[in-house]
Coordinates of C-alpha atoms in Angstrom, one line a residue:
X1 CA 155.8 -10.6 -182.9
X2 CA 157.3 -12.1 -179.8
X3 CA 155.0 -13.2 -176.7
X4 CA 157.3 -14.7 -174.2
X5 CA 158.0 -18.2 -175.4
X6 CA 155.7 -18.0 -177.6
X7 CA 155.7 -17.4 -182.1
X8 CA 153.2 -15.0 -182.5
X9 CA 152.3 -14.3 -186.3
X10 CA 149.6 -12.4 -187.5
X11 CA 147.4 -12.0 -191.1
X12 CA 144.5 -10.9 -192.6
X13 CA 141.5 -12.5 -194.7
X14 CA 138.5 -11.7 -196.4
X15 CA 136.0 -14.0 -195.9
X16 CA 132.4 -14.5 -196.9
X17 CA 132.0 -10.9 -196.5
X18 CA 133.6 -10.3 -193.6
X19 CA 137.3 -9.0 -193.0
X20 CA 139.4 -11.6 -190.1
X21 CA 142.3 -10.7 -188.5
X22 CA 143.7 -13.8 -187.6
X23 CA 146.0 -14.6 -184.4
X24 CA 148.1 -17.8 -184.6
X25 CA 149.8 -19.0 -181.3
X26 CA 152.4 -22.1 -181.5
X27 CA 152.6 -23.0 -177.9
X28 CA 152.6 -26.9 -176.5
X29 CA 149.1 -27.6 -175.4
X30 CA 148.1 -24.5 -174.3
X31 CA 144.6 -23.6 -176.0
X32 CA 143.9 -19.4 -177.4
X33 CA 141.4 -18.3 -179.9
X34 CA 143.4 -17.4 -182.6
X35 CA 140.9 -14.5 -183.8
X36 CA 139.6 -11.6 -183.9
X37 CA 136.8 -10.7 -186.3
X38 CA 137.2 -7.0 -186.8
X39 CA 134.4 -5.9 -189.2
X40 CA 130.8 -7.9 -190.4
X41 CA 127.4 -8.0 -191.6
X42 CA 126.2 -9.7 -188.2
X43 CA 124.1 -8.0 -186.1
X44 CA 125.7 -7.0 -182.7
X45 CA 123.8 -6.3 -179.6
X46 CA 126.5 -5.1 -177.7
X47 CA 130.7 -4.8 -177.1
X48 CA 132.6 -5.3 -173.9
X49 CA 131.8 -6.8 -170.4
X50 CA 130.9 -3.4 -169.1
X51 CA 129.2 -2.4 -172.5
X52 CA 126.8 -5.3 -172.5
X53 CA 125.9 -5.9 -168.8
X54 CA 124.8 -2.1 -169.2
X55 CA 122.7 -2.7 -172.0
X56 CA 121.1 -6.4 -170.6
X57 CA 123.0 -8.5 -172.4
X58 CA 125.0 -10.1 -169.2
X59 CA 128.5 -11.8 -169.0
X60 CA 127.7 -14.1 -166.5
X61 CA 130.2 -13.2 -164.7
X62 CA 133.2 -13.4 -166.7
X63 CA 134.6 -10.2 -167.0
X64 CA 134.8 -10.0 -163.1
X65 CA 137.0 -13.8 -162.9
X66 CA 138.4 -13.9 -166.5
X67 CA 142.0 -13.6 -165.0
X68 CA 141.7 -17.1 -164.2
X69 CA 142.5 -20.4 -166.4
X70 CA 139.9 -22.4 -167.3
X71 CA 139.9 -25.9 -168.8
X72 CA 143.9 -24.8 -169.0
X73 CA 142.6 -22.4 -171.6
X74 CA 144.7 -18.7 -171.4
X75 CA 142.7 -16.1 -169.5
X76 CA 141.3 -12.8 -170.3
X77 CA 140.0 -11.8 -173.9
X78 CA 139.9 -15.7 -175.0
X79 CA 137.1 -17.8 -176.5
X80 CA 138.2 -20.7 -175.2
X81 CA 138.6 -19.9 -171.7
X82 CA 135.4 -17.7 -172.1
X83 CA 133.7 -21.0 -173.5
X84 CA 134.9 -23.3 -170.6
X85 CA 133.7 -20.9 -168.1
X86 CA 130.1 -21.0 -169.4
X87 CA 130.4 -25.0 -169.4
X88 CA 131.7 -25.4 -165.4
X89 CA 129.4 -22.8 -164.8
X90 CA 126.9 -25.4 -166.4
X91 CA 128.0 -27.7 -164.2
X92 CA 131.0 -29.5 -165.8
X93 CA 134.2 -29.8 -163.8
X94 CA 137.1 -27.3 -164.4
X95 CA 139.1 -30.5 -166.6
X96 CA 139.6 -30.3 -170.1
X97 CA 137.1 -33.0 -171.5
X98 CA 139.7 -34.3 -173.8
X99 CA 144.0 -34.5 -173.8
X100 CA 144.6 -32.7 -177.1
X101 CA 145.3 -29.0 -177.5
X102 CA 143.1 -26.1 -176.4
X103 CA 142.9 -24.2 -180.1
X104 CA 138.9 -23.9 -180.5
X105 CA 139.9 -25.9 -183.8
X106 CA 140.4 -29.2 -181.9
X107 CA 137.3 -28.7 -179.8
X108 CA 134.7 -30.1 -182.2
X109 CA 137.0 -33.1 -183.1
X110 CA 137.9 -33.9 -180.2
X111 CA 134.3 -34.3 -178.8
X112 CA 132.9 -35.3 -182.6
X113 CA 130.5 -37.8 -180.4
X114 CA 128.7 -34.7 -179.1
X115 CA 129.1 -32.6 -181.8
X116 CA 125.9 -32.4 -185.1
X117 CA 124.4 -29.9 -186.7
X118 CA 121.5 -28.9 -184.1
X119 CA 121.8 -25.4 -182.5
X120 CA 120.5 -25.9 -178.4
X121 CA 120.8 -23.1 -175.4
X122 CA 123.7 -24.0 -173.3
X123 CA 125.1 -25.8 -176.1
X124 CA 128.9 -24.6 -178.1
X125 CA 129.1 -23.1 -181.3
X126 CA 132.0 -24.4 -183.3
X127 CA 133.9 -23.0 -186.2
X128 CA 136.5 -25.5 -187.6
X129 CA 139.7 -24.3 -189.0
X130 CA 139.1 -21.7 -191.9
X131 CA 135.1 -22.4 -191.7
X132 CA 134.7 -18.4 -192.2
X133 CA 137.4 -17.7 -189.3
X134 CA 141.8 -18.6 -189.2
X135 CA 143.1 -21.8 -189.0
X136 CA 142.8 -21.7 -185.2
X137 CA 138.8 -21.9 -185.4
X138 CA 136.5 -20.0 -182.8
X139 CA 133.8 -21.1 -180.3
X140 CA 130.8 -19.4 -178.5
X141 CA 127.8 -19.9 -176.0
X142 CA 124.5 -20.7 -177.8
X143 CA 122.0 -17.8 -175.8
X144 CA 119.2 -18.8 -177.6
X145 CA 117.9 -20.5 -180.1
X146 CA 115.6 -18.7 -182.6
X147 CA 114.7 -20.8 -185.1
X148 CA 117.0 -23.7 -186.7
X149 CA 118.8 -21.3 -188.6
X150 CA 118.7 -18.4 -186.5
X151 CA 120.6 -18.0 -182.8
X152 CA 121.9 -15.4 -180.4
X153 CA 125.4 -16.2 -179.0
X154 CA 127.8 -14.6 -176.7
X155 CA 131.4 -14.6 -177.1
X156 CA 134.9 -13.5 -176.4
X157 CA 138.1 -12.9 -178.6
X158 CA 141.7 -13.2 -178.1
X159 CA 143.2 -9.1 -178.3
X160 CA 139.5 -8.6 -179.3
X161 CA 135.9 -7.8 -177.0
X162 CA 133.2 -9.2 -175.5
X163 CA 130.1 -9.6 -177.9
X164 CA 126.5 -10.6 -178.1
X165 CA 125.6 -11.3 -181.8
X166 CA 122.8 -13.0 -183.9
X167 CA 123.3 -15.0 -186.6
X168 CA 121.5 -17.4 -189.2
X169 CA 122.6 -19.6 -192.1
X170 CA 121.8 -17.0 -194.8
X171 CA 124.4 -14.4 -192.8
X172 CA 127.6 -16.2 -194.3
X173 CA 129.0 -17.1 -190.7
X174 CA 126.9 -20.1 -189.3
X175 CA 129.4 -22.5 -187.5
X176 CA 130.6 -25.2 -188.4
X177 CA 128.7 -27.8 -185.8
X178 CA 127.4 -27.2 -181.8
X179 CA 128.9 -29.3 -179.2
X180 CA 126.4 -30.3 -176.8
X181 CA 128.6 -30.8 -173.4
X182 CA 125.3 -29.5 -171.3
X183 CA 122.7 -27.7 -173.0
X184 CA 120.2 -25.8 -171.3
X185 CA 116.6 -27.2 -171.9
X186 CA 115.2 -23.8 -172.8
X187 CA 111.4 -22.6 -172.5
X188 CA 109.8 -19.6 -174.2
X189 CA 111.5 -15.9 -172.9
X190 CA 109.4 -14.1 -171.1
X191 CA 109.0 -10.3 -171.1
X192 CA 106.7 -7.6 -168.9
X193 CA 104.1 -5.8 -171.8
X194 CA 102.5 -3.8 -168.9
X195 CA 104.2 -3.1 -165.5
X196 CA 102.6 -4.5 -162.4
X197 CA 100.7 -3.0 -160.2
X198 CA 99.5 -2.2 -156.4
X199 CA 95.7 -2.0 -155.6
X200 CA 94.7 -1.1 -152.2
X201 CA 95.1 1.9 -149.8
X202 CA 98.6 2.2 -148.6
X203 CA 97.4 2.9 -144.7
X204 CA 98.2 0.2 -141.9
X205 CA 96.3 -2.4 -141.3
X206 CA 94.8 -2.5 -145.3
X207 CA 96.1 -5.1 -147.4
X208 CA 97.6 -4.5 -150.8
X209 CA 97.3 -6.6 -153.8
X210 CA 100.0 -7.4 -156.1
X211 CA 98.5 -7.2 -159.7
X212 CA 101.5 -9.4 -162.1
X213 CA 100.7 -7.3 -164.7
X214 CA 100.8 -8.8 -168.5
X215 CA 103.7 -10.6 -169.8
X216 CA 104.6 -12.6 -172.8
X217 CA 106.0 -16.2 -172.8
X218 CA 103.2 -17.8 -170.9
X219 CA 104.7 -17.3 -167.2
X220 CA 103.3 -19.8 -165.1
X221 CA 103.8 -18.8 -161.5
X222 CA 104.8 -15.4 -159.8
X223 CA 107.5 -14.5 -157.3
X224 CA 106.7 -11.3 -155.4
X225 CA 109.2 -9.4 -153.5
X226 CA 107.5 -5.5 -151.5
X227 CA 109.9 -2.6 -150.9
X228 CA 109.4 0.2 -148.9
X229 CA 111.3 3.4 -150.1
X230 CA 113.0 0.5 -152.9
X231 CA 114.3 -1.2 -149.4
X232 CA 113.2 -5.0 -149.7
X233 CA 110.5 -6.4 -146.8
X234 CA 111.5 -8.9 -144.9
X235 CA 109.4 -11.4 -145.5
X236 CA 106.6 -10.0 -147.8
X237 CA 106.9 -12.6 -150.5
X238 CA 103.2 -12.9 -151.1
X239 CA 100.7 -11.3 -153.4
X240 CA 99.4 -9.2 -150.5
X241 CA 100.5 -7.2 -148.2
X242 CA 99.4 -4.9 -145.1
X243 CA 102.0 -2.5 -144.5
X244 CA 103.0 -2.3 -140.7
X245 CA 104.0 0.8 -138.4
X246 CA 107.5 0.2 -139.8
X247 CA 106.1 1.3 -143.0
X248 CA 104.3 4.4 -142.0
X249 CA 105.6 7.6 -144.3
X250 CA 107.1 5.7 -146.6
X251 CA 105.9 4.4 -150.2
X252 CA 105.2 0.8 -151.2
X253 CA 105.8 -1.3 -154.5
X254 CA 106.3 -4.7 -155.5
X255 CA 108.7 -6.2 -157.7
X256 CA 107.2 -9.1 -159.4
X257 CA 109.1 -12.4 -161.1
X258 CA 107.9 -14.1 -163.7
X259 CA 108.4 -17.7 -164.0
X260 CA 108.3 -20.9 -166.3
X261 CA 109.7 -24.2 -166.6
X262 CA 113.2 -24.2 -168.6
X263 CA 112.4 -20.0 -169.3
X264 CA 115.0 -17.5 -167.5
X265 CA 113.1 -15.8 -164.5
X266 CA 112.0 -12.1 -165.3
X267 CA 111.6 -9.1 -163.4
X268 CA 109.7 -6.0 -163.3
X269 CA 108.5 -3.7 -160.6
X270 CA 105.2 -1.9 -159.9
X271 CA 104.9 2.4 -159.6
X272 CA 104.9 3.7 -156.4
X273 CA 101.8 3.7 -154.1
X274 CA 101.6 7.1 -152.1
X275 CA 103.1 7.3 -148.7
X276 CA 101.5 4.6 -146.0
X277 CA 99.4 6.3 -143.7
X278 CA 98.9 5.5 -140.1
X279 CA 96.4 3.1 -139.4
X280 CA 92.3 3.8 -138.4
X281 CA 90.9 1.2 -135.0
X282 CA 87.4 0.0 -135.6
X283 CA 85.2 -0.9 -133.0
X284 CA 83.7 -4.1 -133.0
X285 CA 82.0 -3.1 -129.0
X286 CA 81.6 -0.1 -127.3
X287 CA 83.5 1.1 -124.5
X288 CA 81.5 2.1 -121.0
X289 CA 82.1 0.7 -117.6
X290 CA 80.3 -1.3 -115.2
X291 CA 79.3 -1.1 -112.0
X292 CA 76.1 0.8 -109.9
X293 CA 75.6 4.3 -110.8
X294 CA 75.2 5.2 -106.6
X295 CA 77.1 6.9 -104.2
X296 CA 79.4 4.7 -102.3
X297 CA 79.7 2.3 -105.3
X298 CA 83.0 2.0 -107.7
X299 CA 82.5 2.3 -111.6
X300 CA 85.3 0.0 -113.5
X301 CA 85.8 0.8 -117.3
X302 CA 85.3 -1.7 -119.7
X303 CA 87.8 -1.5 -122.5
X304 CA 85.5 -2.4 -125.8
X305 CA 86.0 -4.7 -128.6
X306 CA 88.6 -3.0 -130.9
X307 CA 90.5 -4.3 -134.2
X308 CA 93.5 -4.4 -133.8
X309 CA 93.8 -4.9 -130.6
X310 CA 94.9 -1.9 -128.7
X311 CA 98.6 -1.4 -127.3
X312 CA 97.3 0.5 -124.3
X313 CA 94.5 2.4 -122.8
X314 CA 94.1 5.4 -121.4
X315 CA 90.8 6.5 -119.3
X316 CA 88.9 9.8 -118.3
X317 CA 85.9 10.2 -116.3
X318 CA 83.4 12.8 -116.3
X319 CA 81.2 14.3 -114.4
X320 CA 78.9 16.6 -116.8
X321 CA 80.8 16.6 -119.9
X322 CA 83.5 17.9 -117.9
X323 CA 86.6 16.2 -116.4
X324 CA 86.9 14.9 -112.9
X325 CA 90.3 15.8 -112.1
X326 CA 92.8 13.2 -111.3
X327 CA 89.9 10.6 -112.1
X328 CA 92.2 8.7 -115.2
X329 CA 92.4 5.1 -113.5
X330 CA 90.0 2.7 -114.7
X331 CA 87.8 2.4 -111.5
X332 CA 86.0 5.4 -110.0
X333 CA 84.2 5.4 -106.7
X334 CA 81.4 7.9 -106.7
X335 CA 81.6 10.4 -103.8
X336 CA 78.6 12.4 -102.7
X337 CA 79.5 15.8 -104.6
X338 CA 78.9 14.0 -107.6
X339 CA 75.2 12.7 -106.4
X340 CA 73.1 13.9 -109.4
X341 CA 75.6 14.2 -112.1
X342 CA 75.6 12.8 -115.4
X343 CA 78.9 10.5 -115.3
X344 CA 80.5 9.7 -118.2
X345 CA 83.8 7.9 -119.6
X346 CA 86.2 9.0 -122.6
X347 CA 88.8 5.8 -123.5
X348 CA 91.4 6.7 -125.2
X349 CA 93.5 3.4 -127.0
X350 CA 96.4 3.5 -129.1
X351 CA 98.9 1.2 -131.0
X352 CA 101.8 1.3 -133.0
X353 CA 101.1 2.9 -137.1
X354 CA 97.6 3.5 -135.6
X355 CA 96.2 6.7 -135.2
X356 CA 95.0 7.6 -131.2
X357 CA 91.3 6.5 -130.9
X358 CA 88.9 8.2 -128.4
X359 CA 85.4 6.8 -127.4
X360 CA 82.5 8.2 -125.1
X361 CA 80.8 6.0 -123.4
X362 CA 76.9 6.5 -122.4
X363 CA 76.1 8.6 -119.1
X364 CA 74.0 7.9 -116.3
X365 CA 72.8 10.1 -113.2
X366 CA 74.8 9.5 -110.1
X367 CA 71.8 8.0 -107.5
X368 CA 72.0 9.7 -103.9
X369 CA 71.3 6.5 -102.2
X370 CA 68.2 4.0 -102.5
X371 CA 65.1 4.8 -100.4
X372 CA 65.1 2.5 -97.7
X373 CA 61.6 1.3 -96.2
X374 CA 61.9 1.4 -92.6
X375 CA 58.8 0.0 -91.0
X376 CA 56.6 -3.1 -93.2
X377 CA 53.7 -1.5 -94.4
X378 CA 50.8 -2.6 -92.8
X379 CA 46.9 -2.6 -94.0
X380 CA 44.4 -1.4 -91.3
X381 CA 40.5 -2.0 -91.6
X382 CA 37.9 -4.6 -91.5
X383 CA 37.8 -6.7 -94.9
X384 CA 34.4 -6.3 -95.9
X385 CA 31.5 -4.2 -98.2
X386 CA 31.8 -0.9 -96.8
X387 CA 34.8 -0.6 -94.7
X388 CA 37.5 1.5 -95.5
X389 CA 41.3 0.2 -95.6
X390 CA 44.2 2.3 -94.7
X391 CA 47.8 1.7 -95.0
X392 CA 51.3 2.9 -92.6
X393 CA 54.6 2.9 -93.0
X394 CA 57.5 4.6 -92.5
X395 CA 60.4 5.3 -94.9
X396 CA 64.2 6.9 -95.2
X397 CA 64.3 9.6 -96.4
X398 CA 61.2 10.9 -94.8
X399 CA 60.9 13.6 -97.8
X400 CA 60.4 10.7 -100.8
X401 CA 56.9 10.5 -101.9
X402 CA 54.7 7.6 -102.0
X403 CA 52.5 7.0 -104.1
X404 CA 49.7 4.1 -104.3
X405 CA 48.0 1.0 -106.0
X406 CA 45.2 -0.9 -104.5
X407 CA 45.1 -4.4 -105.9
X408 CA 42.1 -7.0 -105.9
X409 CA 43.1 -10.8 -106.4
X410 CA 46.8 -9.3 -107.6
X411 CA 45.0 -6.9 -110.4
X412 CA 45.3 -3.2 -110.2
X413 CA 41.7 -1.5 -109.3
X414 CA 40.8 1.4 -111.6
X415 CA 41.0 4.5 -109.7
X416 CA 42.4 3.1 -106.3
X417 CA 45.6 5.3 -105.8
X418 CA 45.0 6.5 -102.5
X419 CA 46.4 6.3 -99.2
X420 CA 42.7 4.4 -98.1
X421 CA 40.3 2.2 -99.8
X422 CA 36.7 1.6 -99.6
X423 CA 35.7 -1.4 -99.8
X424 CA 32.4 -3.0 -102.1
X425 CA 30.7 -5.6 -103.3
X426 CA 33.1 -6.2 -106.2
X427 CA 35.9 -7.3 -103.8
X428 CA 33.9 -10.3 -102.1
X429 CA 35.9 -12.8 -102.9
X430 CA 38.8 -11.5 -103.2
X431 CA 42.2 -11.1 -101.8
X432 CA 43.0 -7.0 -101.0
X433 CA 46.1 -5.9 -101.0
X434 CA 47.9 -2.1 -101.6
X435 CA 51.9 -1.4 -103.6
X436 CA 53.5 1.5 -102.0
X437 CA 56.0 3.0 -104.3
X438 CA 58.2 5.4 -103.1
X439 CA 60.3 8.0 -105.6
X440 CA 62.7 11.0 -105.0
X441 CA 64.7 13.0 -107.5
X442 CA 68.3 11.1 -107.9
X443 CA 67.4 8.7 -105.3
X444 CA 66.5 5.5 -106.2
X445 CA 62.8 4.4 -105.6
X446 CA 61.3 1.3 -104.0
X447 CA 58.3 -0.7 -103.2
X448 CA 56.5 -1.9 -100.2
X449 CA 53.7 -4.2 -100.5
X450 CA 51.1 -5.3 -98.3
X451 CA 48.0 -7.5 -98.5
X452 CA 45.0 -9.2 -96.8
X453 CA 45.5 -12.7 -95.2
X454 CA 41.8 -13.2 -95.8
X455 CA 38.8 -12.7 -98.5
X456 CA 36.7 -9.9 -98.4
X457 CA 33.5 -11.6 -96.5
X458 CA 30.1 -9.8 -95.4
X459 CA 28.2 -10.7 -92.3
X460 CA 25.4 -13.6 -93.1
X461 CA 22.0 -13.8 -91.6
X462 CA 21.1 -17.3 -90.0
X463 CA 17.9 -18.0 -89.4
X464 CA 17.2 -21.2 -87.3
X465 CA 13.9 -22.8 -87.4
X466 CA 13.2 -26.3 -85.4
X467 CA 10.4 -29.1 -84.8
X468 CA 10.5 -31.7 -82.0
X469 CA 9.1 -35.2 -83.1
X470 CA 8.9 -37.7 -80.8
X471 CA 12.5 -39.2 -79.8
X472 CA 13.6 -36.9 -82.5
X473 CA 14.3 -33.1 -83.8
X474 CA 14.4 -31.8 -87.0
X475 CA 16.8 -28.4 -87.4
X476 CA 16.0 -26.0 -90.6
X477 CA 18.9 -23.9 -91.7
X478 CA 18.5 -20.3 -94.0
X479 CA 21.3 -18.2 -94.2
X480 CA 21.6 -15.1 -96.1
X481 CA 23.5 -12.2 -97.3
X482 CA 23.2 -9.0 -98.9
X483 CA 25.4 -9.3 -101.9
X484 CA 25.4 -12.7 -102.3
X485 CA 23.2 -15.3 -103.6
X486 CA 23.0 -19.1 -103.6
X487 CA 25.3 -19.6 -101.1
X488 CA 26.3 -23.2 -100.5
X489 CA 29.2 -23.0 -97.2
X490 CA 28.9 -25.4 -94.9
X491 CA 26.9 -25.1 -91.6
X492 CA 27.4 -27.8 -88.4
X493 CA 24.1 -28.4 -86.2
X494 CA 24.9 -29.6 -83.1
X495 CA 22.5 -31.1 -80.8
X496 CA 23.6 -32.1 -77.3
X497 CA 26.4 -34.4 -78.0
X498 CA 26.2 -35.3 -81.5
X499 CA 26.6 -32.7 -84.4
X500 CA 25.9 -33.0 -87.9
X501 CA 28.0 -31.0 -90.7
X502 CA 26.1 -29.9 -94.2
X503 CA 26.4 -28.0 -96.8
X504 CA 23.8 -25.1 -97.7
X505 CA 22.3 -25.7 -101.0
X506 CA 21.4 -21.8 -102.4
X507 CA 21.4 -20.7 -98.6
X508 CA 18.9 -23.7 -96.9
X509 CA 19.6 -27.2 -95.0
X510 CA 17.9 -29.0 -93.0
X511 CA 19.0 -31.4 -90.9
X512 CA 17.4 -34.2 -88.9
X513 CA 18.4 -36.1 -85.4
X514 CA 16.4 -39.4 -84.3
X515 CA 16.9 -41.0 -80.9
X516 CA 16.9 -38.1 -78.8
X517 CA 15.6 -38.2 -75.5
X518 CA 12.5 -35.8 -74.3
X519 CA 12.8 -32.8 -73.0
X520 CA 13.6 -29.3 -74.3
X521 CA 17.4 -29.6 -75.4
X522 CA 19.6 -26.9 -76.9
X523 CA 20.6 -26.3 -81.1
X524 CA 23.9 -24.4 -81.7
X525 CA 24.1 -23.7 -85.8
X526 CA 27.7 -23.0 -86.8
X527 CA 28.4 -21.2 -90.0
X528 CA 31.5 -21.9 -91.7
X529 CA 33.6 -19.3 -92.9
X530 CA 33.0 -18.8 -96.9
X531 CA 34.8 -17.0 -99.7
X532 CA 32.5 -14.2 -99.7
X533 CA 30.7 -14.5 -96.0
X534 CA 31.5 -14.2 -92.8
X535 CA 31.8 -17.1 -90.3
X536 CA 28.8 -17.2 -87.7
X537 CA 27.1 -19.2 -84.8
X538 CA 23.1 -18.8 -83.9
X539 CA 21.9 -21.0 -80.5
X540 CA 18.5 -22.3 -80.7
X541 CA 16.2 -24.8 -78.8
X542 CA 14.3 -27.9 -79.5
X543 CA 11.5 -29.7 -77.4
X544 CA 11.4 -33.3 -78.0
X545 CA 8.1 -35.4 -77.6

């Protein structure tokens, strides 16, 4: 057979259980596997680029670039070129390592100082010259390494296909050496036993949790990637997630990686949650207004405490439980027609994936006005035992009713809710004083208050006795008083010019003057003002010796 410029024989061979058909090329340097096997006890996986990406054994690639020259290795179906690929895909650059000739014969002499007997991922398997194969020899990628004497490789032939394929030492085809150009350090392979899964309700604003699910091959960290309707998330790399509006209606899953040092990463993906439903707010603070409940005043609305936040707001006051209409801003200014309502606010807040939220807030009556006192109240009457107190007043409006609290010494007095008071003994001593409270259905009510500057005093009796002496005068004080006993005020005698001030021990005192000239002279006895008496003054008279 004639290939261009090329001498193209072909055979066959039977070898270690296995039937060869064998291309040879002469060419000048230019490298070609020179087989293909046709029939053998190996154990295939897979045929063909197409075949064996479909099945998950990959190419790498090849198929898709393998009408390109590699290492100056032929292209297409070729083990050589197929073999240089994996090795600049490795990292190597795309120049034959050695000068010699391509054939996959050469490649374990050439690099003999890189070449043993130790299979390694990444590495070359080698078949020398008629070691189970033609005289042109054959090479492969190393996949993995089972055992010592058992590993998966991937290959291509000249004329022939793509394979995957295990073999081991007992099989009759173990090659001849591995060149180790760039192995790949290889760590366990790791494999999903049960799928991952999503935990969580799929509603905005929850978060979902990524369960990895259990794998063999001891993974050691985990990638995770969340799709919406199998569309990838920007962004939602972690192990939770809280689906957003943009995920509303649509159903959730995560694809989880499993990694480990020197292993190939694996993949597997999670079921489907149910459709994301819109989101639900929670309140963190109710929503009401502020502001006086009164005619004439304005009512503003007070938002509340919401998670999320809220986009927006919407308001509607209420007079009632009905709607006021037009009254949707978020200030309301309370007109007279709605004096004695209940008013009331529904907020309304919304946001994007979130369901529309509506609150009530509490109600309050709608005050006419505040009574308005319009004259002081004033207490009439004499502050003693006996008397009786009234209060005045006047008030807007004049239809309110008052009502009434007498108070001793700031106390409430049992009983004492009347316009007047009568006074007695138990309030000597003490300060008087009346509350006026004034009420009126939706108006709101107010106080007047009024009190007594003084005590509460009763008249005293003073009783002025005197003796002349000679050049002197001696003045004897008893006062007295119906309701009170041992009363110690003070009393001041005076006696012409001079005057003497004392202090009544349980009502009496006496008081003495020397050096006072004959003749009948005149005593004035002053009575202090007390807590519980009144203040006094008796004249008397004296005749001095």
């Amino acid at each position: 057979m004639r290939r261009g410029a090329l001498t193209v024989r072909w055979w066959s061979a039977v070898t270690a259980g296995a039937l060869f058909t064998t291309l040879l090329v002469l060419t000048g340097g230019r490298g070609l596997l020179l087989h293909v096997r046709e029939t053998s006890g190996m154990s295939y996986f897979c045929s063909g680029w197409s075949g064996c990406n479909a099945a998950g054994y990959s190419d790498s690639g090849y198929g898709a670039v393998s009408n390109r020259s590699y290492w100056r290795m032929y292209p297409g179906h070729n083990c050589v070129n197929y073999a240089a690929y994996r090795m600049i895909q490795a990292g190597l650059p795309n120049v034959r390592p050695w000068t010699g000739g391509g054939n996959a014969a050469n490649w374990g002499h050439e690099m003999a100082s890189i070449t043993n007997q130790t299979p390694a991922v990444g590495a070359v398997a080698w078949w020398d010259a008629y070691h189970h194969v033609g005289s042109a020899g054959h090479v492969a990628y190393v996949e993995k390494v089972i055992s010592p004497t058992d590993i998966i490789i991937s290959e291509d032939s000249w004329s022939g296909t793509f394979h995957w394929q295990e073999l081991t030492t007992t099989g009759g085809f173990w090659p001849s050496g591995f060149i180790h150009f760039k192995d790949k350090d290889a760590g366990p392979v790791l494999a999903n036993q049960v799928p991952p899964s999503v935990t969580g309700t799929p509603q905005v604003g929850q978060v979902l949790t990524a369960k990895p699910g259990t794998w063999t091959g001891g993974p050691t960290s985990y990638g995770y990637a969340w799709t919406a309707n199998g569309t990838a998330i920007p962004g939602a790399t972690a192990s939770t997630f809280a689906p957003t509006a943009t995920e509303v209606g649509k159903q959730i899953a995560v694809r989880v990686t499993a990694n480990r040092a020197k292993s190939t990463a694996v993949s597997a993906a999670s079921a489907l949650t149910g459709a994301v439903a819109k989101g639900v707010f929670a309140v963190t603070a109710r929503s009401g207004y502020t502001g006086d409940p009164m005619v004439g005043q304005t009512l503003t609305a007070t938002g509340g405490s919401w998670v999320p936040t809220p986009a927006s707001y919407t308001y509607q006051w209420q007079a009632d439980g009905k709607d006021i209409p037009g009254a949707t801003d978020s200030t309301l200014t309370l007109t007279p027609d709605l004096a004695g309502a209940k008013i009331g606010l529904i907020t309304q807040v919304r946001a994007a994936g979130y369901r529309l939220a509506k609150r009530g807030s509490a109600v309050a009556n709608v005050l006419a006005g505040q009574i308005a006192i319009d004259s002081l109240y004033v207490l009439a009457g004499a502050q003693r035992p006996g008397s009786i107190l009234s209060v005045t007043g006047t008030f807007t409006p004049s239809d309110a009713t008052p009502s009434y609290q007498w108070l001793r010494g700031g106390q409430p007095i049992a009983g004492a809710t009347q316009p007047t008071y009568r006074v007695s003994g138990d309030d000597l001593g003490q300060h008087l004083a009346v509350r006026v409270t004034l009420s009126k259905d939706n108006w709101r009510g107010t106080s007047g208050y009024d009190g007594a500057e003084t005590f509460v005093r009763e008249p005293a009796k003073v009783v002025v006795r005197t003796r002349g002496t000679r050049g002197g005068a001696v003045v004897h004080v008893h006062v007295s008083a119906w309701r009170v006993t041992g009363l110690d005020t003070l009393v001041t005698v005076k006696l012409g010019g001079r005057k003497r001030t004392v202090q009544l021990a349980d009502g009496d005192a006496i008081v003495t003057f020397t050096d006072v000239p004959a003749g009948t002279r005149k005593v004035r006895v002053h009575l202090h003002r007390g807590d519980k008496v009144e203040p006094t003054s008796v004249p008397a008279e004296v005749v001095v010796r």
